């Protein structure tokens, strides 16, 4: 048994002791270990409940709560192994944006609602029970057995997510993902864009092309990215700025030192990802679920899949044929990507073709386009 699993057992033991305390009907435990921001699925739910008439008590668990490598070790241990099990044992609602493996050793009373709000609106690449193996697969399945409500964005995803999490389809509900509500709120989007340019007045009048790639394990410790930024800067029009949205592990090490440095802007630490989506004129990504949100913007999406064969054959793999599924050009070199961007800009027929593909992609992956997904979820759970 490794150290992590010993920790899971300690957490579970304290949880079981704390079950002697009564549940608090308005206490909500929030597993926000993937996205602790206000824009993540769990954060949106929290904001919605806060705005209502009922007074809720929220107990968040963030990624830093599980990191014992830096300072204040004793207080962190007490918080994680005593306070958090007590809060979880006395909560009536649990919202998750990730898998919390100590739950593999926990049991909840029937009246407790355990809601899995996975952090992606949809998925291109495989994950969960479809890729995990060994002990991790076993523990994750046991943790998933506690789920009472698995939330998806469209009917299209019920069967797939049922398999990914190993739960019966009867526990999968199509309410739409809370994080998508803002994608259908034009006034809020305009407000966010205005605030963005107040923070970045130097970008007024510029066109932002946002590059947001998937994190790859092999990128850890490297100070480079696959996109040739020098070529991008040289070929794209002067008014185009390349915005970078990199994983923190990469962003903390990478710095562009090429020509016209002012045309490459690192937004990796920008707090609100949605604001970047609203302010940008196009997106370059690869296998990230960000495409499922950006498609609603009805702006060009380019898929720079330079390692497509490697990712498909030796990585996670895909649920669909990648090149025919994604709603945008696929390229494997920066030169081809630039050619595609120029063609999209110059050829109206090509632009209309991809606009149609984006609309079809949205219709397939969105059960609701009304901005009321959070309300549907809360009503499903009888929380208002």
Coordinates of N, CA and C in Angstrom, one line a residue, residues 33-149:
X33 N -10.9 20.5 -6.9 CA -9.5 20.2 -7.0 C -9.0 20.4 -8.5
X34 N -9.9 20.6 -9.4 CA -9.5 20.9 -10.8 C -9.6 22.4 -11.1
X35 N -10.7 23.0 -10.7 CA -10.9 24.4 -11.0 C -11.6 25.0 -9.8
X36 N -10.9 25.8 -9.1 CA -11.4 26.5 -7.9 C -11.9 27.9 -8.2
X37 N -12.0 28.2 -9.5 CA -12.4 29.6 -9.9 C -13.9 29.7 -9.8
X38 N -14.4 30.9 -10.0 CA -15.8 31.2 -10.0 C -16.5 30.7 -11.3
X39 N -15.6 30.4 -12.3 CA -16.2 30.1 -13.6 C -16.3 28.6 -13.8
X40 N -15.6 27.8 -12.9 CA -15.8 26.3 -13.0 C -17.2 25.9 -12.7
X41 N -17.5 24.6 -13.0 CA -18.9 24.1 -12.8 C -19.3 24.3 -11.3
X42 N -18.4 23.9 -10.4 CA -18.7 24.0 -9.0 C -18.8 25.4 -8.5
X43 N -17.9 26.3 -9.0 CA -17.9 27.7 -8.6 C -19.2 28.4 -9.1
X44 N -19.7 28.0 -10.3 CA -20.9 28.6 -10.8 C -22.1 28.2 -9.9
X45 N -22.1 26.9 -9.5 CA -23.2 26.4 -8.6 C -23.2 27.2 -7.3
X46 N -22.0 27.4 -6.7 CA -21.8 28.1 -5.5 C -22.4 29.5 -5.6
X47 N -22.0 30.2 -6.7 CA -22.4 31.6 -6.8 C -24.0 31.6 -7.0
X48 N -24.5 30.7 -7.7 CA -26.0 30.6 -7.9 C -26.7 30.5 -6.5
X49 N -26.2 29.5 -5.7 CA -26.8 29.3 -4.5 C -26.7 30.5 -3.5
X50 N -25.5 31.1 -3.6 CA -25.3 32.3 -2.8 C -26.2 33.4 -3.1
X51 N -26.7 33.5 -4.3 CA -27.6 34.6 -4.7 C -29.0 34.3 -4.4
X52 N -29.3 33.1 -3.9 CA -30.7 32.8 -3.5 C -31.1 33.2 -2.1
X53 N -32.3 32.8 -1.7 CA -32.8 33.3 -0.4 C -32.3 32.3 0.7
X54 N -32.0 31.1 0.4 CA -31.5 30.1 1.4 C -30.1 30.4 1.8
X55 N -29.8 30.3 3.0 CA -28.4 30.5 3.5 C -27.7 29.2 3.5
X56 N -26.6 29.1 2.7 CA -25.9 27.8 2.6 C -24.5 28.0 3.2
X57 N -24.0 26.9 3.8 CA -22.7 26.8 4.3 C -21.8 26.0 3.4
X58 N -20.8 26.6 2.8 CA -19.9 25.9 1.8 C -18.6 25.5 2.4
X59 N -18.2 24.3 2.1 CA -16.9 23.7 2.6 C -16.1 23.3 1.4
X60 N -15.2 24.2 0.9 CA -14.5 23.8 -0.3 C -13.2 23.0 0.0
X61 N -12.9 22.1 -0.9 CA -11.7 21.4 -0.9 C -10.9 21.7 -2.2
X62 N -9.8 22.4 -2.1 CA -9.1 22.9 -3.3 C -7.8 22.1 -3.4
X63 N -7.2 22.2 -4.6 CA -5.9 21.5 -4.8 C -4.9 21.7 -3.8
X64 N -4.7 23.0 -3.3 CA -3.7 23.3 -2.4 C -3.9 22.6 -1.0
X65 N -5.2 22.2 -0.8 CA -5.5 21.5 0.5 C -4.9 20.0 0.5
X66 N -4.6 19.5 -0.7 CA -4.0 18.2 -0.8 C -2.5 18.2 -1.1
X67 N -1.9 19.4 -1.1 CA -0.5 19.5 -1.3 C 0.2 19.8 0.0
X68 N 1.0 18.8 0.4 CA 1.7 18.9 1.7 C 3.2 19.1 1.5
X69 N 3.6 19.6 0.3 CA 5.0 19.7 0.0 C 5.6 21.1 0.4
X70 N 4.7 22.0 0.7 CA 5.2 23.4 1.0 C 4.6 23.9 2.3
X71 N 5.5 24.2 3.2 CA 5.2 25.0 4.4 C 3.9 24.6 5.2
X72 N 3.9 25.0 6.5 CA 2.7 24.9 7.4 C 2.2 23.4 7.3
X73 N 3.1 22.5 7.4 CA 2.7 21.1 7.3 C 1.7 20.6 8.3
X74 N 1.9 21.0 9.6 CA 1.1 20.6 10.7 C -0.4 21.1 10.4
X75 N -0.5 22.4 10.2 CA -1.8 22.9 10.0 C -2.5 22.3 8.7
X76 N -1.8 22.0 7.7 CA -2.3 21.4 6.5 C -2.8 20.0 6.8
X77 N -2.0 19.2 7.6 CA -2.4 17.9 8.0 C -3.7 17.9 8.8
X78 N -3.8 18.8 9.8 CA -5.0 18.9 10.6 C -6.2 19.3 9.8
X79 N -6.0 20.2 8.9 CA -7.1 20.7 8.0 C -7.6 19.5 7.1
X80 N -6.7 18.8 6.5 CA -7.1 17.7 5.6 C -7.6 16.5 6.3
X81 N -6.9 16.1 7.3 CA -7.3 14.8 7.9 C -8.2 14.9 9.1
X82 N -8.6 16.1 9.5 CA -9.6 16.2 10.6 C -10.7 17.1 10.2
X83 N -10.4 18.3 9.8 CA -11.5 19.2 9.5 C -12.3 18.8 8.3
X84 N -11.6 18.4 7.2 CA -12.3 18.1 5.9 C -13.2 16.8 6.1
X85 N -12.7 15.8 6.8 CA -13.6 14.6 7.0 C -14.8 15.0 7.8
X86 N -14.6 15.8 8.8 CA -15.8 16.3 9.6 C -16.8 17.0 8.7
X87 N -16.3 18.0 7.9 CA -17.2 18.7 7.0 C -17.9 17.8 6.1
X88 N -17.2 16.9 5.5 CA -17.8 15.9 4.5 C -18.8 15.1 5.2
X89 N -18.5 14.6 6.4 CA -19.5 13.7 7.1 C -20.7 14.4 7.5
X90 N -20.7 15.7 7.7 CA -21.9 16.5 8.1 C -22.5 17.3 7.0
X91 N -22.2 17.0 5.8 CA -22.7 17.7 4.6 C -23.9 16.9 4.0
X92 N -24.9 17.6 3.5 CA -26.0 17.0 2.9 C -25.9 17.0 1.3
X93 N -25.0 17.8 0.8 CA -24.8 17.9 -0.6 C -23.3 17.9 -0.9
X94 N -22.9 17.2 -1.9 CA -21.5 17.1 -2.3 C -21.4 17.4 -3.8
X95 N -20.6 18.4 -4.2 CA -20.4 18.7 -5.6 C -18.9 18.5 -5.9
X96 N -18.7 17.8 -7.0 CA -17.3 17.5 -7.4 C -17.0 18.0 -8.9
X97 N -15.8 18.4 -9.1 CA -15.4 18.7 -10.5 C -14.2 17.7 -10.9
X98 N -14.0 16.7 -10.0 CA -12.9 15.8 -10.2 C -13.2 14.6 -9.4
X99 N -12.3 13.6 -9.5 CA -12.4 12.4 -8.6 C -11.7 12.6 -7.3
X100 N -12.3 12.4 -6.2 CA -11.7 12.5 -4.9 C -11.5 11.1 -4.4
X101 N -10.3 10.5 -4.5 CA -10.1 9.1 -4.2 C -10.4 8.6 -2.8
X102 N -10.2 9.4 -1.8 CA -10.7 8.9 -0.4 C -12.1 8.4 -0.4
X103 N -12.9 8.9 -1.3 CA -14.3 8.5 -1.3 C -14.5 7.1 -1.7
X104 N -13.4 6.4 -2.2 CA -13.5 5.0 -2.5 C -13.7 4.2 -1.2
X105 N -13.4 4.8 -0.1 CA -13.5 4.1 1.2 C -14.6 4.7 2.1
X106 N -15.5 5.5 1.5 CA -16.6 6.1 2.2 C -18.0 5.5 1.8
X107 N -18.9 5.6 2.7 CA -20.3 5.4 2.4 C -21.1 6.5 2.9
X108 N -22.1 6.9 2.1 CA -23.0 8.0 2.4 C -24.4 7.5 2.6
X109 N -25.1 8.3 3.5 CA -26.5 7.9 3.7 C -27.3 8.2 2.4
X110 N -28.5 7.6 2.3 CA -29.3 7.7 1.1 C -29.7 9.1 0.8
X111 N -29.9 9.9 1.9 CA -30.4 11.3 1.6 C -29.3 12.2 1.1
X112 N -28.0 11.8 1.2 CA -26.9 12.7 0.8 C -26.9 12.6 -0.8
X113 N -26.8 13.8 -1.4 CA -26.7 13.8 -2.8 C -25.2 14.1 -3.2
X114 N -24.7 13.2 -4.0 CA -23.3 13.3 -4.5 C -23.3 13.6 -6.0
X115 N -22.9 14.8 -6.3 CA -23.1 15.3 -7.7 C -21.7 15.4 -8.4
X116 N -21.5 14.7 -9.5 CA -20.3 14.8 -10.2 C -20.5 15.8 -11.4
X117 N -19.8 16.9 -11.4 CA -19.9 17.9 -12.4 C -18.6 18.0 -13.1
X118 N -18.1 17.0 -13.6 CA -16.8 17.0 -14.3 C -16.4 18.3 -15.0
X119 N -15.2 18.6 -15.0 CA -14.7 20.0 -15.4 C -14.8 20.2 -16.9
X120 N -15.1 19.3 -17.7 CA -15.2 19.5 -19.1 C -16.7 19.5 -19.6
X121 N -17.0 20.3 -20.6 CA -18.4 20.3 -21.2 C -18.6 19.1 -22.0
X122 N -17.5 18.6 -22.6 CA -17.6 17.4 -23.4 C -16.1 16.9 -23.5
X123 N -15.9 15.9 -24.2 CA -14.5 15.4 -24.3 C -14.2 14.8 -25.7
X124 N -13.0 15.1 -26.2 CA -12.5 14.6 -27.4 C -11.7 13.3 -27.1
X125 N -10.8 13.4 -26.1 CA -10.0 12.3 -25.7 C -10.6 11.4 -24.6
X126 N -10.2 10.2 -24.6 CA -10.7 9.3 -23.6 C -10.1 9.6 -22.2
X127 N -10.9 9.3 -21.1 CA -10.4 9.4 -19.8 C -11.2 8.5 -18.8
X128 N -10.8 8.6 -17.6 CA -11.6 7.8 -16.6 C -11.4 6.3 -16.7
X129 N -12.5 5.6 -16.5 CA -12.5 4.1 -16.6 C -12.1 3.6 -18.0
X130 N -12.1 4.4 -19.0 CA -11.8 4.0 -20.3 C -10.3 4.0 -20.6
X131 N -9.5 4.6 -19.7 CA -8.0 4.6 -19.9 C -7.3 4.1 -18.6
X132 N -7.8 4.3 -17.4 CA -7.1 3.9 -16.2 C -7.0 2.4 -16.1
X133 N -6.0 1.9 -15.4 CA -5.7 0.5 -15.2 C -5.3 0.2 -13.8
X134 N -5.3 -1.0 -13.4 CA -4.8 -1.4 -12.1 C -5.5 -0.9 -10.9
X135 N -4.7 -0.6 -9.9 CA -5.3 -0.1 -8.6 C -6.0 1.2 -8.8
X136 N -5.5 2.1 -9.6 CA -6.2 3.4 -9.8 C -7.6 3.2 -10.4
X137 N -7.7 2.3 -11.4 CA -9.0 2.0 -12.0 C -10.0 1.5 -10.9
X138 N -9.5 0.6 -10.1 CA -10.3 0.0 -9.0 C -10.8 1.1 -8.0
X139 N -9.8 1.9 -7.5 CA -10.2 3.0 -6.5 C -11.1 4.0 -7.1
X140 N -10.9 4.4 -8.4 CA -11.7 5.4 -9.0 C -13.1 4.9 -9.2
X141 N -13.3 3.6 -9.6 CA -14.6 3.0 -9.7 C -15.3 3.0 -8.4
X142 N -14.6 2.6 -7.3 CA -15.3 2.6 -6.0 C -15.7 4.0 -5.6
X143 N -14.9 5.0 -5.9 CA -15.3 6.4 -5.6 C -16.5 6.8 -6.4
X144 N -16.5 6.4 -7.7 CA -17.6 6.8 -8.5 C -18.9 6.1 -8.1
X145 N -18.8 5.0 -7.4 CA -20.0 4.3 -7.0 C -20.8 5.1 -6.0
X146 N -20.2 6.1 -5.4 CA -20.9 7.0 -4.5 C -21.8 8.1 -5.2
X147 N -21.6 8.3 -6.5 CA -22.2 9.3 -7.3 C -23.7 9.0 -7.3
X148 N -24.5 10.0 -7.0 CA -26.0 9.9 -7.1 C -26.5 10.6 -8.4
X149 N -25.7 11.7 -8.8 CA -26.1 12.5 -10.0 C -24.8 12.8 -10.8

